Short mmCIF file of C-alpha atoms in Angstrom, two decimals:
data_model
loop_
_atom_site.label_atom_id
_atom_site.label_comp_id
_atom_site.label_asym_id
_atom_site.label_seq_id
_atom_site.Cartn_x
_atom_site.Cartn_y
_atom_site.Cartn_z
CA MET A 43 0.00 0.00 0.00
CA LEU A 44 1.42 3.43 -0.99
CA PHE A 45 2.33 5.93 1.75
CA SER A 46 0.18 9.07 1.61
CA PRO A 47 1.56 12.00 3.67
CA THR A 48 -1.01 13.90 5.69
CA GLY A 49 0.99 16.59 7.54
CA LEU A 50 3.29 19.30 6.21
CA ARG A 51 6.40 17.77 7.81
CA GLU A 52 5.59 14.43 6.27
CA CYS A 53 5.21 16.09 2.86
CA PHE A 54 8.69 17.65 3.27
CA ARG A 55 10.23 14.31 4.21
CA GLU A 56 8.49 12.65 1.30
CA TRP A 57 9.87 15.30 -1.07
CA GLU A 58 13.41 14.73 0.24
CA ASP A 59 13.05 10.97 -0.32
CA LEU A 60 11.74 11.58 -3.82
CA GLU A 61 14.70 13.86 -4.56
CA LYS A 62 17.12 11.11 -3.47
CA ASP A 63 15.29 8.57 -5.61
CA TYR A 64 15.41 10.97 -8.54
CA GLN A 65 19.18 11.33 -8.20
CA GLN A 66 19.52 7.53 -8.16
CA ILE A 67 17.36 7.27 -11.27
CA GLN A 68 19.54 9.83 -13.03
CA ASP A 69 22.71 7.97 -12.06
CA THR A 70 21.24 4.65 -13.20
CA HIS A 71 20.10 6.12 -16.50
CA ARG A 72 23.49 7.73 -17.06
CA LEU A 73 25.15 4.36 -16.46
CA TYR A 74 22.64 2.70 -18.81
CA LYS A 75 23.49 5.13 -21.63
CA LEU A 76 27.20 4.56 -21.03
CA LYS A 77 26.80 0.78 -21.21
CA LEU A 78 24.60 1.15 -24.27
CA GLU A 79 27.34 3.10 -26.03
CA GLU A 80 29.83 0.40 -25.03
CA VAL A 81 27.52 -2.30 -26.41
CA THR A 82 27.15 -0.38 -29.69
CA LYS A 83 30.93 -0.07 -30.03
CA LEU A 84 31.34 -3.79 -29.29
CA GLN A 85 28.71 -4.63 -31.92
CA VAL A 86 30.52 -2.57 -34.56
CA SER A 87 33.88 -4.05 -33.56
CA CYS A 88 32.59 -7.63 -33.62
CA SER A 89 30.79 -7.20 -36.96
CA GLY A 90 33.92 -5.72 -38.51
CA ALA A 91 36.12 -8.51 -37.11
CA ILE A 92 33.78 -11.18 -38.50
CA ALA A 93 33.74 -9.50 -41.93
CA ARG A 94 37.55 -9.33 -41.99
CA GLN A 95 37.85 -12.93 -40.86
CA ARG A 96 35.40 -14.10 -43.53
CA LYS A 97 37.39 -12.25 -46.21
CA LYS A 98 40.71 -13.72 -45.08
CA LEU A 99 39.25 -17.24 -44.84
CA LYS A 100 37.87 -16.88 -48.37
CA GLU A 101 41.27 -15.76 -49.64
CA LEU A 102 42.97 -18.64 -47.81
CA THR A 103 40.52 -21.16 -49.27
CA GLU A 104 41.15 -19.82 -52.78
CA SER A 105 44.92 -20.00 -52.22
CA LEU A 106 44.69 -23.60 -51.02
CA GLU A 107 42.58 -24.50 -54.05
CA GLN A 108 45.15 -22.88 -56.33
CA CYS A 109 47.98 -24.75 -54.61
CA ARG A 110 46.07 -28.00 -55.03
CA LYS A 111 45.70 -27.35 -58.76
CA ASN A 112 49.38 -26.46 -59.18
CA ASN A 113 50.54 -29.50 -57.18
CA PRO A 114 49.04 -32.89 -58.08
CA ALA A 115 48.00 -35.07 -55.17
CA SER A 116 50.90 -37.44 -55.89
CA GLN A 117 53.38 -34.64 -55.16
CA LEU A 118 51.85 -33.75 -51.78
CA SER A 119 52.90 -35.55 -48.64
CA PRO A 120 50.22 -37.29 -46.52
CA GLU A 121 50.80 -34.67 -43.84
CA ASP A 122 50.08 -31.85 -46.29
CA VAL A 123 46.92 -33.53 -47.54
CA ALA A 124 45.70 -34.07 -43.97
CA SER A 125 46.52 -30.45 -43.07
CA ILE A 126 44.60 -29.09 -46.07
CA ALA A 127 41.58 -31.26 -45.23
CA GLY A 128 41.74 -30.11 -41.61
CA ILE A 129 41.86 -26.45 -42.63
CA GLU A 130 38.88 -26.86 -44.98
CA ASP A 131 36.84 -28.56 -42.24
CA SER A 132 37.76 -25.79 -39.81
CA VAL A 133 36.75 -23.12 -42.33
CA ARG A 134 33.31 -24.72 -42.70
CA ASP A 135 32.92 -24.90 -38.92
CA LYS A 136 33.88 -21.24 -38.58
CA ALA A 137 31.29 -20.26 -41.20
CA GLY A 138 28.57 -21.86 -39.07
CA ALA A 139 29.93 -20.23 -35.91
CA PHE A 140 29.95 -16.80 -37.59
CA SER A 141 26.31 -17.25 -38.60
CA GLU A 142 25.42 -17.97 -34.97
CA MET A 143 27.33 -14.87 -33.84
CA GLU A 144 25.71 -12.63 -36.44
CA ALA A 145 22.25 -13.67 -35.23
CA PHE A 146 22.95 -11.47 -32.17
CA LEU A 147 24.51 -8.56 -34.07
CA PRO A 148 22.72 -5.74 -35.93
CA LYS A 149 22.62 -6.23 -39.67
CA LYS A 150 21.26 -4.42 -42.69
CA ASN A 151 17.65 -5.23 -43.46
CA GLY A 152 16.79 -7.07 -46.64
CA LEU A 153 15.02 -5.34 -49.50
CA TYR A 154 11.53 -6.18 -48.24
CA LEU A 155 12.11 -4.99 -44.67
CA SER A 156 13.90 -1.89 -45.94
CA LEU A 157 10.86 -1.00 -48.07
CA VAL A 158 8.40 -1.66 -45.22
CA LEU A 159 10.30 -0.50 -42.11
CA GLY A 160 13.23 1.47 -43.45
CA ASN A 161 16.67 1.16 -41.90
CA VAL A 162 15.40 0.06 -38.47
CA ASN A 163 17.44 -2.45 -36.47
CA VAL A 164 15.21 -5.50 -35.92
CA THR A 165 17.86 -7.76 -34.34
CA LEU A 166 16.89 -8.97 -30.86
CA LEU A 167 19.92 -9.11 -28.58
CA ASN A 168 19.23 -12.16 -26.38
CA LYS A 169 17.84 -15.66 -26.75
CA GLN A 170 14.88 -15.01 -24.46
CA SER A 171 13.66 -12.09 -26.60
CA LYS A 172 14.15 -14.08 -29.81
CA PHE A 173 12.24 -17.09 -28.50
CA ALA A 174 9.48 -14.87 -27.06
CA TYR A 175 9.03 -13.17 -30.45
CA LYS A 176 8.97 -16.56 -32.22
CA ASP A 177 6.44 -17.90 -29.70
CA GLU A 178 4.25 -14.83 -30.18
CA TYR A 179 4.42 -15.39 -33.96
CA GLU A 180 3.20 -18.98 -33.53
CA LYS A 181 0.31 -17.85 -31.29
CA PHE A 182 -0.60 -15.15 -33.82
CA LYS A 183 -0.82 -17.73 -36.61
CA LEU A 184 -2.93 -20.08 -34.49
CA VAL A 185 -5.40 -17.41 -33.36
CA LEU A 186 -5.80 -15.88 -36.83
CA THR A 187 -6.28 -19.34 -38.35
CA VAL A 188 -9.25 -19.96 -36.05
CA ILE A 189 -10.67 -16.49 -36.79
CA LEU A 190 -10.32 -17.04 -40.55
CA PHE A 191 -12.07 -20.41 -40.28
CA LEU A 192 -15.03 -18.87 -38.42
CA PHE A 193 -15.16 -15.89 -40.78
CA SER A 194 -15.15 -18.07 -43.91
CA PHE A 195 -17.82 -20.32 -42.38
CA THR A 196 -19.99 -17.26 -41.70
CA CYS A 197 -19.59 -15.99 -45.27
CA ARG A 198 -20.21 -19.44 -46.76
CA PHE A 199 -23.26 -20.58 -44.83
CA LEU A 200 -24.79 -17.67 -42.88
CA PHE A 201 -24.51 -14.38 -44.79
CA SER A 202 -24.02 -13.76 -48.51
CA TYR A 203 -22.99 -10.12 -48.72
CA ARG A 204 -20.24 -8.73 -50.97
CA ALA A 205 -19.24 -6.24 -48.26
CA LEU A 206 -18.70 -9.10 -45.79
CA ASP A 207 -16.68 -10.98 -48.40
CA ALA A 208 -14.55 -7.87 -48.89
CA MET A 209 -13.90 -7.70 -45.15
CA PHE A 210 -12.83 -11.35 -45.18
CA ASN A 211 -10.46 -10.80 -48.11
CA PHE A 212 -9.05 -7.68 -46.46
CA LEU A 213 -8.37 -9.74 -43.34
CA LEU A 214 -6.54 -12.27 -45.52
CA VAL A 215 -4.41 -9.52 -47.09
CA TRP A 216 -3.54 -8.08 -43.66
CA TYR A 217 -2.80 -11.54 -42.25
CA TYR A 218 -0.42 -12.58 -45.02
CA CYS A 219 1.27 -9.16 -45.14
CA THR A 220 1.85 -9.38 -41.40
CA LEU A 221 3.25 -12.90 -41.76
CA THR A 222 5.75 -11.78 -44.40
CA ILE A 223 6.99 -8.93 -42.20
CA ARG A 224 7.24 -11.07 -39.07
CA GLU A 225 8.98 -13.88 -40.94
CA SER A 226 11.53 -11.43 -42.36
CA ILE A 227 12.24 -10.22 -38.81
CA LEU A 228 12.54 -13.81 -37.59
CA ILE A 229 14.94 -14.68 -40.43
CA SER A 230 17.08 -11.68 -39.41
CA ASN A 231 17.16 -13.18 -35.92
CA GLY A 232 18.27 -16.65 -36.93
CA SER A 233 15.14 -18.52 -38.04
CA ARG A 234 15.85 -20.97 -40.83
CA ILE A 235 12.61 -20.78 -42.82
CA LYS A 236 13.75 -20.58 -46.43
CA GLY A 237 12.85 -21.08 -50.05
CA TRP A 238 9.32 -21.71 -51.12
CA TRP A 239 7.66 -21.31 -47.71
CA VAL A 240 8.77 -17.67 -47.62
CA PHE A 241 7.65 -16.95 -51.20
CA HIS A 242 4.38 -18.82 -50.55
CA HIS A 243 3.08 -16.00 -48.33
CA TYR A 244 3.94 -13.33 -50.92
CA VAL A 245 1.86 -15.21 -53.51
CA SER A 246 -0.97 -15.62 -50.98
CA THR A 247 -0.88 -11.87 -50.25
CA PHE A 248 -1.16 -11.10 -53.96
CA LEU A 249 -4.00 -13.61 -54.42
CA SER A 250 -5.97 -12.18 -51.48
CA GLY A 251 -5.47 -8.65 -52.81
CA VAL A 252 -6.80 -9.65 -56.24
CA MET A 253 -9.82 -11.39 -54.65
CA LEU A 254 -10.47 -8.18 -52.69
CA THR A 255 -10.70 -6.15 -55.91
CA TRP A 256 -12.86 -8.66 -57.81
CA PRO A 257 -16.17 -6.82 -58.42
CA GLU A 258 -19.58 -8.29 -57.76
CA GLY A 259 -20.97 -10.17 -60.74
CA ALA A 260 -22.02 -13.51 -62.18
CA LEU A 261 -18.47 -14.84 -62.40
CA TYR A 262 -17.66 -13.82 -58.84
CA GLN A 263 -20.77 -15.60 -57.57
CA MET A 264 -19.85 -18.64 -59.68
CA PHE A 265 -16.51 -19.00 -57.88
CA ARG A 266 -17.48 -17.60 -54.45
CA ASN A 267 -18.71 -20.77 -52.71
CA GLN A 268 -15.81 -22.84 -54.02
CA PHE A 269 -13.35 -20.19 -52.77
CA LEU A 270 -14.91 -19.93 -49.30
CA THR A 271 -15.11 -23.71 -48.90
CA TYR A 272 -11.44 -23.95 -49.86
CA CYS A 273 -10.59 -21.24 -47.30
CA MET A 274 -12.42 -23.22 -44.60
CA TYR A 275 -10.46 -26.37 -45.47
CA GLN A 276 -7.17 -24.47 -45.64
CA SER A 277 -7.77 -22.91 -42.21
CA PHE A 278 -8.59 -26.35 -40.79
CA VAL A 279 -5.38 -27.88 -42.18
CA GLN A 280 -3.29 -24.91 -41.01
CA PHE A 281 -4.74 -25.31 -37.52
CA LEU A 282 -3.69 -28.98 -37.52
CA GLN A 283 -0.23 -28.00 -38.73
CA CYS A 284 0.27 -25.21 -36.18
CA TYR A 285 -1.00 -27.34 -33.30
CA TYR A 286 0.90 -30.55 -34.03
CA GLN A 287 4.06 -29.03 -35.52
CA SER A 288 4.56 -26.74 -32.52
CA GLY A 289 4.35 -29.75 -30.18
CA CYS A 290 6.77 -31.75 -32.33
CA LEU A 291 9.22 -28.83 -32.53
CA TYR A 292 9.08 -28.41 -28.76
CA ARG A 293 10.11 -32.04 -28.25
CA LEU A 294 12.88 -31.87 -30.86
CA ARG A 295 14.27 -28.65 -29.39
CA ALA A 296 14.28 -30.23 -25.93
CA LEU A 297 16.31 -33.13 -27.38
CA GLY A 298 18.70 -30.71 -29.09
CA GLU A 299 17.75 -31.92 -32.57
CA ARG A 300 16.20 -28.66 -33.84
CA HIS A 301 17.21 -25.00 -33.69
CA ASN A 302 15.37 -22.87 -31.12
CA MET A 303 14.22 -20.45 -33.84
CA ASP A 304 12.71 -23.08 -36.18
CA LEU A 305 9.10 -22.31 -37.11
CA THR A 306 5.94 -24.12 -38.10
CA VAL A 307 5.27 -23.92 -41.85
CA GLU A 308 2.30 -24.53 -44.15
CA GLY A 309 4.00 -27.58 -45.68
CA PHE A 310 5.89 -30.73 -44.83
CA GLN A 311 9.54 -30.95 -43.78
CA SER A 312 11.87 -33.86 -43.11
CA TRP A 313 11.70 -33.55 -39.31
CA MET A 314 7.92 -34.15 -39.42
CA TRP A 315 8.30 -37.86 -40.19
CA ARG A 316 8.34 -38.51 -36.45
CA GLY A 317 4.64 -38.70 -35.74
CA LEU A 318 3.31 -36.15 -38.23
CA THR A 319 3.04 -38.21 -41.43
CA PHE A 320 -0.75 -38.27 -40.91
CA LEU A 321 -0.70 -34.65 -42.21
CA LEU A 322 0.45 -35.70 -45.68
CA PRO A 323 -3.00 -36.76 -47.06
CA PHE A 324 -4.53 -33.48 -45.84
CA LEU A 325 -1.70 -31.50 -47.46
CA PHE A 326 -1.85 -33.28 -50.81
CA PHE A 327 -5.64 -32.92 -50.91
CA GLY A 328 -5.23 -29.18 -50.31
CA HIS A 329 -2.60 -28.96 -53.04
CA PHE A 330 -4.88 -30.61 -55.59
CA TRP A 331 -7.74 -28.35 -54.48
CA GLN A 332 -5.51 -25.41 -55.44
CA LEU A 333 -5.05 -27.06 -58.85
CA TYR A 334 -8.82 -27.50 -59.13
CA ASN A 335 -9.33 -23.79 -58.28
CA GLY A 336 -6.81 -22.81 -60.94
CA VAL A 337 -8.41 -25.00 -63.61
CA THR A 338 -11.88 -23.68 -62.70
CA LEU A 339 -10.73 -20.07 -63.02
CA PHE A 340 -9.04 -20.66 -66.39
CA LYS A 341 -12.24 -22.26 -67.71
CA MET A 342 -14.19 -19.23 -66.45
CA PHE A 343 -11.70 -16.93 -68.19
CA GLN A 344 -12.59 -18.57 -71.54
CA LEU A 345 -16.28 -17.73 -71.17
CA PRO A 346 -17.52 -14.98 -73.55
CA GLU A 347 -19.00 -12.95 -70.68
CA CYS A 348 -15.68 -12.87 -68.77
CA LYS A 349 -14.40 -9.29 -68.63
CA GLU A 350 -12.68 -9.23 -65.23
CA TRP A 351 -8.86 -9.45 -65.24
CA GLN A 352 -9.04 -10.87 -61.70
CA VAL A 353 -10.14 -14.26 -63.04
CA ALA A 354 -6.87 -14.87 -64.91
CA MET A 355 -4.70 -13.43 -62.10
CA CYS A 356 -6.35 -15.65 -59.48
CA GLY A 357 -5.98 -18.66 -61.78
CA CYS A 358 -2.25 -17.99 -62.23
CA SER A 359 -1.82 -17.53 -58.47
CA TYR A 360 -3.54 -20.81 -57.64
CA MET A 361 -1.47 -22.67 -60.23
CA THR A 362 1.71 -21.14 -58.76
CA LEU A 363 0.67 -22.19 -55.26
CA PHE A 364 -0.14 -25.71 -56.44
CA MET A 365 3.15 -26.23 -58.27
CA GLY A 366 5.24 -24.77 -55.44
CA ASN A 367 3.44 -26.63 -52.64
CA PHE A 368 3.10 -29.94 -54.48
CA PHE A 369 6.66 -30.23 -55.75
CA THR A 370 8.17 -28.99 -52.47
CA THR A 371 6.19 -31.55 -50.46
CA LEU A 372 6.89 -34.25 -53.04
CA GLY A 373 10.59 -33.43 -52.88
CA VAL A 374 10.65 -33.94 -49.11
CA VAL A 375 8.85 -37.28 -49.47
CA TYR A 376 11.22 -38.42 -52.23
CA GLN A 377 14.30 -37.36 -50.26
CA LYS A 378 13.09 -39.31 -47.22
CA TYR A 379 12.38 -42.35 -49.40
CA MET A 380 15.90 -42.24 -50.89
CA ASN A 381 17.44 -41.88 -47.42
CA ASN A 382 15.53 -44.94 -46.24
CA GLN A 383 16.73 -46.85 -49.32
CA ASP A 384 20.33 -45.91 -48.55
CA LYS A 385 19.90 -47.09 -44.97
CA CYS A 386 18.48 -50.40 -46.17
CA LYS A 387 21.46 -50.91 -48.51
CA THR A 388 23.84 -50.15 -45.65
CA CYS A 389 22.11 -52.68 -43.42
#
């Protein structure tokens, strides 16, 4: 309970105590600014040292490669060959170590973050902050997935208003735009989501934006129910993925088999074979539904009454999503199959 002075003397004593506290706050803040300047100098020094070390290691690797070309293996002693192999292994190890170090150092934003945020430092400086931001990203995906499922269900079965559809599509645009920004920040902080699963959200943002601008008409109504039903199914599958992948990642991180900044994705990855293969039929069905949407839209585009450019753009987007999702998932399955075959041959 806070002390509340009642008499004049007590007010004077309270003011004196507040003055002392204020002086302590000033001293603490002055020390904080000093340490912050020291941290900034250390960051610049460490980043510069890593850059110089990378450059020298690259030059050394090129020199070793040149020496190897100029001197056939038969002319090198076993000690020299072993030394060169040891240096090359050490260089690869150092490259990984530098990447871990740079995850805690400020770095220039990529093109996308520079366009959206400008030259703002988005690097989080400790593991707790990084993991908290990653955890908040996962919760955001899970909550918005449930909201999108309920919203699409409402539009599909309860109310058939173009304004409500526009609100749903606007929510999709905002959701995917937010995901792309958050994922870019997470990548800057060490997350290893790469390749198609990053580009996937850019395509989804474009598709949602085109659906938002599609005007009311016969062709829109022709595709509307199919689109909303697909959105319901997609939200359902994404909920399964977020829920089960997060649990699987938690176990793998506890065992030291996955990086702390690894994320759940909308597809299938090699580490999901442990208990998550039941997701594959749902994923492949969703991929072929994207193909079906694309084919439907291209058939609509060939109709004489089709005047909207959105039909062709949505068709191209769905075909892009299908090809990217299908072949990426198929590649993971094929790679796992080949690994199992190699293990069987070894046995």
